[in-house]
Structure formats: structure tokens, C-alpha cells
Amino acid sequence: MTRICVIGLGYIGLPTSALFANEGYEVVGVDVNEKVVQRINEGVIHIEEPGLDEMVEKAVASGRLTASTEPTEADYFIIAVPTPIYEDKTANLDYVVQATKNLLPKLQKGNTVIVESTIPPRTISDVVAPIVREHGFNPDENDVYLAHCPERVIPGNIVYELKHNHRIVGGYTSEAAEQAAKIYENSVDGDVRKTDAVVAEMSKLMENTFRDVNIALANELSKIADDLTIDASKVIEMANMHPRVNILQPGPGVGGHCIPVDPYFIIEKAQESSPLMQTARRINDSMPQFVLDKINKLTEGIDSPKIALLGLTYKGNTSDMRESPALDIIKLLEEKAPGVEFKCHDPYVELEDHSFEHQLYTLEDALADADLAVVLADHQEFKEVMASTFTDNMKTPTILDTRNVYGESFFGVTVHSLTNLVNV
Ligand SMILES: NC(=O)c1ccc[n+]([C@@H]2O[C@H](COP(=O)([O-])OP(=O)(O)OC[C@H]3O[C@@H](n4cnc5c(N)ncnc54)[C@H](O)[C@@H]3O)[C@@H](O)[C@H]2O)c1
């Protein structure tokens, strides 16, 4: 039976392990976090993702998925560890390097090493291949196969997308692409497209950069419309009647693990030739300040205004707060608006999540006596809230809705957005 060792059991590695195990492969998932390993061996998951619990439970119960803190011998090694950026916005490849070095003692001729982590162009050839070569292998001669197979699932729909999305398999050599593609061809319903490693690396980065640039355009429209007192929501609606135009909705900023990070992997390698990408990053990073300006205008003249921040995650229906613009807005409120008292509510964020140092309130407690509610994530729960929850609890039932959760008329609640004319 083909054995797969998946290194890193987070949002990508855990579902990937379960997918392959449920397709009949013998999978060992490896993580440096002992608690994660222990929980997975009990068939319990440590991340919030619809449908993932059943998928992992099934894989563990079948005996084909086990977890360990150390890599084991395998035919395929899949690396799915974090690739964050440093303060100076360059890629931190330490986790990828460490994971590659850790698997070396188990690596044998004929094995395949696939990096699923998002990586800057030429990481397979300039970082991974030299490590493997130093250990005595020759990936140029295909005694081991190296490949990059980027992941493009969206949190919240990972279980479906993992199975159905098209996959790109970029080989360090064409033989490596063939070899790596086999396990995906056997397991996913989408097309599996083979190419070389650098094309795979760059195409993944361009996907998220495409999205970043388009979001920046919508955000810039929001600012321009504000300056020129034009209703941006109507502009977007009218412009999108054009068959080849799709302007996105503005928002409070871009969060998550990918879109605000991945463009920098290109920018660091091509400073001179990436002005559009750099500008898009700046525009999207400026949105929390734009939201703060709106909060200040909406609370002008109020002594010690009280606001409720609803939704701390970077998007709706997830517990993921990584790079969330809500955290930047909180920081700006603390630094630049010390007179504003704020209370936070998020139905997805657990109180025991120590990465968030502020107190969390129930929706009613956060809204109690508030002058303004600021909606920062479009959670389903917020869409289902009755207007009376705002009118009954708030001092002045006013919402700054940065995610277009509520329509302009909401039964006695005044709703401002980043697109409509708010007279502020
Ligand atoms: N989350 C997404 O939606 C998404 C989508 C596409 C691509 N990616 C990319 O996939 C990669 C992984 O992202 P993620 O969201 O799964 O990260 P994550 O933080 O959820 O999980 C990574 C896991 O790797 C473990 N780890 C770190 N170093 C290790 C090592 N040396 N050996 C074994 N385990 C180690 C960590 O303990 C953690 O459990 C990143 O490059 C990311 O950019 C993520």
C-alpha cells in the first residue's frame, strides 16, 4: 500500500491527510505540536472547519490515519507547514526548511517530496533541492522526486474544495511532476495539471495577488466615492451590468493567511517590476484607518462614545483571526481613539483563545448602551439577528456595516456602510 507522510497538521495538512486516508492510502500525519498529535489520534480535531470532524473521525477509525511527532518512512512526503512573512515582508521559509530537514533521515531513493505550503518562486530549486542534495540525493537525476503542489481551498469550504478543485502539480523535473501527480489523480475529482515547479509556485501567488488587486480597486472606489459624495454601492451595481466587469465589494481590509501575505512573495523577488501589487497592498492595508475615520465621524460630539465591535475574524463563519483587519482596527482604536470605549463580540472566537487579549461579550452585552455597532465580519449569526436586538439594547441604534450584512433600511436601525452615502 502506498504510504504518505504529511508534515504539518493545520488547515491544509489535516484535511489533506484525511482525504488521502479515506481514499485508501496509509497516512501518517506529523506535527511538532504534541497536543495536536494526541487529539488527532483520538479522532478529535483542533480546528474549526465544517465537515472536517467527520472526515478525520472516519480516517482515524479506519486505521489508515495516525498522527506522530516524527516523520516515518513513506513513499510520498507532503509538507504543509506555515510560510509567514517577517516584519520586513519577506518570506519566512524556516518551517519549510525545518520540515524538509526533519524528513531526511526517512527519505529513500524513489520517494517523492511535495511542498504544498505556499512558497516564493524558485523555492523548490533554490531552497528544497539543495537540502536534499546535501543529504546525498540527486533530484536532477530523479533518484528522489521534488514537486510543488499548491493548495487553493477556501476555509469554510475546505472539505468540498479539497476533493473538487483543480490541482497544479509543478515538478522539479518532468518525471517528478508525473510521479507527484499520481496521488492527486487518484484522489481528487478536479483536473490535475502538470507543469514545472516555478510555474506552479508563481501561479499560486498570482491567484491571490489577482484577488488582492481587485479588492484594492473596490476599496479605492469606496474612498473616492466618499471624497466625491457618490454612492459607491450604486456605482458598483451599475458598472457590474457590463458583461465583462465585476467590481468587488469594499471591506475593512484584507485578512487571513494568504491574500495579504502571498503578494509579498512576488514583490520580494521583483521589487522594481511590481508597482501595482505594492500599491494594492498599501490600499488594502489602509482600510482599517478608513474604518476608524468613519467611527470617529459617526461618534463625533459624543462624550466617551461606546461602540460594539461585531466579528473579529478575517471573514464570516470562521474562527480564524489571522491577519484580521478587526485586530488592526482595535489597535488603532487603542492608539488613536483612547476616549472610545469598545466591547467585542464574535460567536466563533473561543474565550480560551489566548491569542486574543481582549474580553469577549455576548451580543446583547456588547450592544448594551452602545452609540455605534461596527460589523467587521459577515457571520451567518449576524444576518439572522433581529433589528430589535439593536434597538432594544443600544443607546442609539446605529450600525457601521463594513461587510454589507444589513440593507440600508433595517427596521428603526440606521445603517451606514463603506459604500452608501453616509453623510459623514
Ligand atoms: N489555510 C489556508 O486556507 C491555506 C490555503 C492555501 C494555502 N495555504 C498554505 O498552506 C501552508 C500551511 O497553512 P495552514 O493554514 O495549514 O497552517 P497552520 O498554521 O494551520 O498549520 C501548520 C501546522 O504545521 C505545524 N508545523 C510547523 N512546523 C512544523 C514542522 N517542522 N514539522 C511538523 N509540523 C510543523 C504547526 O504546528 C501547525 O499545526 C501555508 O504555506 C499556507 O500559506 C493555506
JSON list of C-alpha atoms in Angstrom, two decimals, residues 296-383:
[
{"chain": "A", "resi": 296, "resn": "ASN", "atom": "CA", "xyz": [-14.75, 58.91, 14.62]},
{"chain": "A", "resi": 297, "resn": "LYS", "atom": "CA", "xyz": [-17.12, 60.82, 12.36]},
{"chain": "A", "resi": 298, "resn": "LEU", "atom": "CA", "xyz": [-20.13, 58.76, 13.44]},
{"chain": "A", "resi": 299, "resn": "THR", "atom": "CA", "xyz": [-19.36, 59.31, 17.13]},
{"chain": "A", "resi": 300, "resn": "GLU", "atom": "CA", "xyz": [-18.37, 62.97, 16.80]},
{"chain": "A", "resi": 301, "resn": "GLY", "atom": "CA", "xyz": [-19.77, 65.11, 19.61]},
{"chain": "A", "resi": 302, "resn": "ILE", "atom": "CA", "xyz": [-20.49, 62.13, 21.87]},
{"chain": "A", "resi": 303, "resn": "ASP", "atom": "CA", "xyz": [-18.70, 62.18, 25.22]},
{"chain": "A", "resi": 304, "resn": "SER", "atom": "CA", "xyz": [-16.81, 58.91, 25.78]},
{"chain": "A", "resi": 305, "resn": "PRO", "atom": "CA", "xyz": [-18.56, 57.06, 22.96]},
{"chain": "A", "resi": 306, "resn": "LYS", "atom": "CA", "xyz": [-19.30, 53.36, 23.42]},
{"chain": "A", "resi": 307, "resn": "ILE", "atom": "CA", "xyz": [-19.01, 51.08, 20.44]},
{"chain": "A", "resi": 308, "resn": "ALA", "atom": "CA", "xyz": [-19.61, 47.38, 19.87]},
{"chain": "A", "resi": 309, "resn": "LEU", "atom": "CA", "xyz": [-17.23, 45.55, 17.51]},
{"chain": "A", "resi": 310, "resn": "LEU", "atom": "CA", "xyz": [-19.10, 42.63, 15.97]},
{"chain": "A", "resi": 311, "resn": "GLY", "atom": "CA", "xyz": [-16.94, 39.97, 14.31]},
{"chain": "A", "resi": 312, "resn": "LEU", "atom": "CA", "xyz": [-13.20, 39.71, 14.86]},
{"chain": "A", "resi": 313, "resn": "THR", "atom": "CA", "xyz": [-12.29, 37.07, 12.31]},
{"chain": "A", "resi": 314, "resn": "TYR", "atom": "CA", "xyz": [-10.98, 37.97, 8.88]},
{"chain": "A", "resi": 315, "resn": "LYS", "atom": "CA", "xyz": [-14.16, 36.75, 7.19]},
{"chain": "A", "resi": 316, "resn": "GLY", "atom": "CA", "xyz": [-17.54, 35.30, 8.02]},
{"chain": "A", "resi": 317, "resn": "ASN", "atom": "CA", "xyz": [-18.29, 31.88, 9.53]},
{"chain": "A", "resi": 318, "resn": "THR", "atom": "CA", "xyz": [-14.76, 31.05, 10.60]},
{"chain": "A", "resi": 319, "resn": "SER", "atom": "CA", "xyz": [-12.83, 31.27, 13.88]},
{"chain": "A", "resi": 320, "resn": "ASP", "atom": "CA", "xyz": [-9.66, 32.31, 12.01]},
{"chain": "A", "resi": 321, "resn": "MET", "atom": "CA", "xyz": [-8.35, 35.68, 13.24]},
{"chain": "A", "resi": 322, "resn": "ARG", "atom": "CA", "xyz": [-5.04, 35.55, 11.40]},
{"chain": "A", "resi": 323, "resn": "GLU", "atom": "CA", "xyz": [-4.18, 38.95, 9.88]},
{"chain": "A", "resi": 324, "resn": "SER", "atom": "CA", "xyz": [-7.76, 40.02, 10.59]},
{"chain": "A", "resi": 325, "resn": "PRO", "atom": "CA", "xyz": [-8.41, 43.72, 9.90]},
{"chain": "A", "resi": 326, "resn": "ALA", "atom": "CA", "xyz": [-10.53, 43.75, 13.09]},
{"chain": "A", "resi": 327, "resn": "LEU", "atom": "CA", "xyz": [-7.31, 43.36, 15.09]},
{"chain": "A", "resi": 328, "resn": "ASP", "atom": "CA", "xyz": [-5.79, 46.36, 13.28]},
{"chain": "A", "resi": 329, "resn": "ILE", "atom": "CA", "xyz": [-8.92, 48.39, 13.97]},
{"chain": "A", "resi": 330, "resn": "ILE", "atom": "CA", "xyz": [-8.72, 47.50, 17.69]},
{"chain": "A", "resi": 331, "resn": "LYS", "atom": "CA", "xyz": [-5.06, 48.57, 17.73]},
{"chain": "A", "resi": 332, "resn": "LEU", "atom": "CA", "xyz": [-5.90, 51.85, 16.02]},
{"chain": "A", "resi": 333, "resn": "LEU", "atom": "CA", "xyz": [-8.77, 52.49, 18.47]},
{"chain": "A", "resi": 334, "resn": "GLU", "atom": "CA", "xyz": [-6.38, 51.97, 21.39]},
{"chain": "A", "resi": 335, "resn": "GLU", "atom": "CA", "xyz": [-3.64, 54.13, 19.92]},
{"chain": "A", "resi": 336, "resn": "LYS", "atom": "CA", "xyz": [-5.59, 56.89, 18.25]},
{"chain": "A", "resi": 337, "resn": "ALA", "atom": "CA", "xyz": [-9.02, 56.99, 19.92]},
{"chain": "A", "resi": 338, "resn": "PRO", "atom": "CA", "xyz": [-8.39, 56.35, 23.63]},
{"chain": "A", "resi": 339, "resn": "GLY", "atom": "CA", "xyz": [-11.67, 58.08, 24.54]},
{"chain": "A", "resi": 340, "resn": "VAL", "atom": "CA", "xyz": [-13.71, 55.44, 22.70]},
{"chain": "A", "resi": 341, "resn": "GLU", "atom": "CA", "xyz": [-14.83, 52.51, 24.84]},
{"chain": "A", "resi": 342, "resn": "PHE", "atom": "CA", "xyz": [-15.27, 49.31, 22.84]},
{"chain": "A", "resi": 343, "resn": "LYS", "atom": "CA", "xyz": [-16.67, 45.88, 23.56]},
{"chain": "A", "resi": 344, "resn": "CYS", "atom": "CA", "xyz": [-16.06, 42.89, 21.29]},
{"chain": "A", "resi": 345, "resn": "HIS", "atom": "CA", "xyz": [-18.38, 40.09, 20.29]},
{"chain": "A", "resi": 346, "resn": "ASP", "atom": "CA", "xyz": [-17.69, 37.14, 18.00]},
{"chain": "A", "resi": 347, "resn": "PRO", "atom": "CA", "xyz": [-19.70, 33.92, 18.14]},
{"chain": "A", "resi": 348, "resn": "TYR", "atom": "CA", "xyz": [-16.82, 31.95, 16.59]},
{"chain": "A", "resi": 349, "resn": "VAL", "atom": "CA", "xyz": [-13.91, 33.08, 18.73]},
{"chain": "A", "resi": 350, "resn": "GLU", "atom": "CA", "xyz": [-13.40, 30.91, 21.80]},
{"chain": "A", "resi": 351, "resn": "LEU", "atom": "CA", "xyz": [-12.74, 32.58, 25.15]},
{"chain": "A", "resi": 352, "resn": "GLU", "atom": "CA", "xyz": [-9.81, 30.26, 25.69]},
{"chain": "A", "resi": 353, "resn": "ASP", "atom": "CA", "xyz": [-8.14, 31.54, 22.50]},
{"chain": "A", "resi": 354, "resn": "HIS", "atom": "CA", "xyz": [-5.25, 33.29, 24.22]},
{"chain": "A", "resi": 355, "resn": "SER", "atom": "CA", "xyz": [-4.08, 34.97, 21.03]},
{"chain": "A", "resi": 356, "resn": "PHE", "atom": "CA", "xyz": [-6.90, 37.46, 21.66]},
{"chain": "A", "resi": 357, "resn": "GLU", "atom": "CA", "xyz": [-6.21, 39.51, 24.75]},
{"chain": "A", "resi": 358, "resn": "HIS", "atom": "CA", "xyz": [-9.49, 41.42, 25.00]},
{"chain": "A", "resi": 359, "resn": "GLN", "atom": "CA", "xyz": [-12.63, 40.39, 26.81]},
{"chain": "A", "resi": 360, "resn": "LEU", "atom": "CA", "xyz": [-15.42, 38.92, 24.70]},
{"chain": "A", "resi": 361, "resn": "TYR", "atom": "CA", "xyz": [-19.07, 39.75, 25.38]},
{"chain": "A", "resi": 362, "resn": "THR", "atom": "CA", "xyz": [-22.38, 38.27, 24.37]},
{"chain": "A", "resi": 363, "resn": "LEU", "atom": "CA", "xyz": [-24.04, 40.20, 21.56]},
{"chain": "A", "resi": 364, "resn": "GLU", "atom": "CA", "xyz": [-26.51, 41.83, 23.97]},
{"chain": "A", "resi": 365, "resn": "ASP", "atom": "CA", "xyz": [-23.78, 42.81, 26.44]},
{"chain": "A", "resi": 366, "resn": "ALA", "atom": "CA", "xyz": [-21.59, 44.24, 23.68]},
{"chain": "A", "resi": 367, "resn": "LEU", "atom": "CA", "xyz": [-24.51, 46.29, 22.36]},
{"chain": "A", "resi": 368, "resn": "ALA", "atom": "CA", "xyz": [-25.72, 47.44, 25.81]},
{"chain": "A", "resi": 369, "resn": "ASP", "atom": "CA", "xyz": [-25.88, 51.23, 25.89]},
{"chain": "A", "resi": 370, "resn": "ALA", "atom": "CA", "xyz": [-23.67, 51.50, 22.77]},
{"chain": "A", "resi": 371, "resn": "ASP", "atom": "CA", "xyz": [-23.71, 54.52, 20.49]},
{"chain": "A", "resi": 372, "resn": "LEU", "atom": "CA", "xyz": [-22.48, 52.56, 17.47]},
{"chain": "A", "resi": 373, "resn": "ALA", "atom": "CA", "xyz": [-22.14, 48.92, 16.38]},
{"chain": "A", "resi": 374, "resn": "VAL", "atom": "CA", "xyz": [-19.40, 48.19, 13.86]},
{"chain": "A", "resi": 375, "resn": "VAL", "atom": "CA", "xyz": [-19.88, 44.98, 11.86]},
{"chain": "A", "resi": 376, "resn": "LEU", "atom": "CA", "xyz": [-16.48, 43.63, 10.80]},
{"chain": "A", "resi": 377, "resn": "ALA", "atom": "CA", "xyz": [-17.27, 40.03, 9.78]},
{"chain": "A", "resi": 378, "resn": "ASP", "atom": "CA", "xyz": [-20.27, 38.72, 7.87]},
{"chain": "A", "resi": 379, "resn": "HIS", "atom": "CA", "xyz": [-21.09, 35.79, 10.14]},
{"chain": "A", "resi": 380, "resn": "GLN", "atom": "CA", "xyz": [-24.36, 34.00, 9.41]},
{"chain": "A", "resi": 381, "resn": "GLU", "atom": "CA", "xyz": [-25.43, 34.70, 13.01]},
{"chain": "A", "resi": 382, "resn": "PHE", "atom": "CA", "xyz": [-25.31, 38.44, 12.33]},
{"chain": "A", "resi": 383, "resn": "LYS", "atom": "CA", "xyz": [-27.52, 38.05, 9.26]}
]
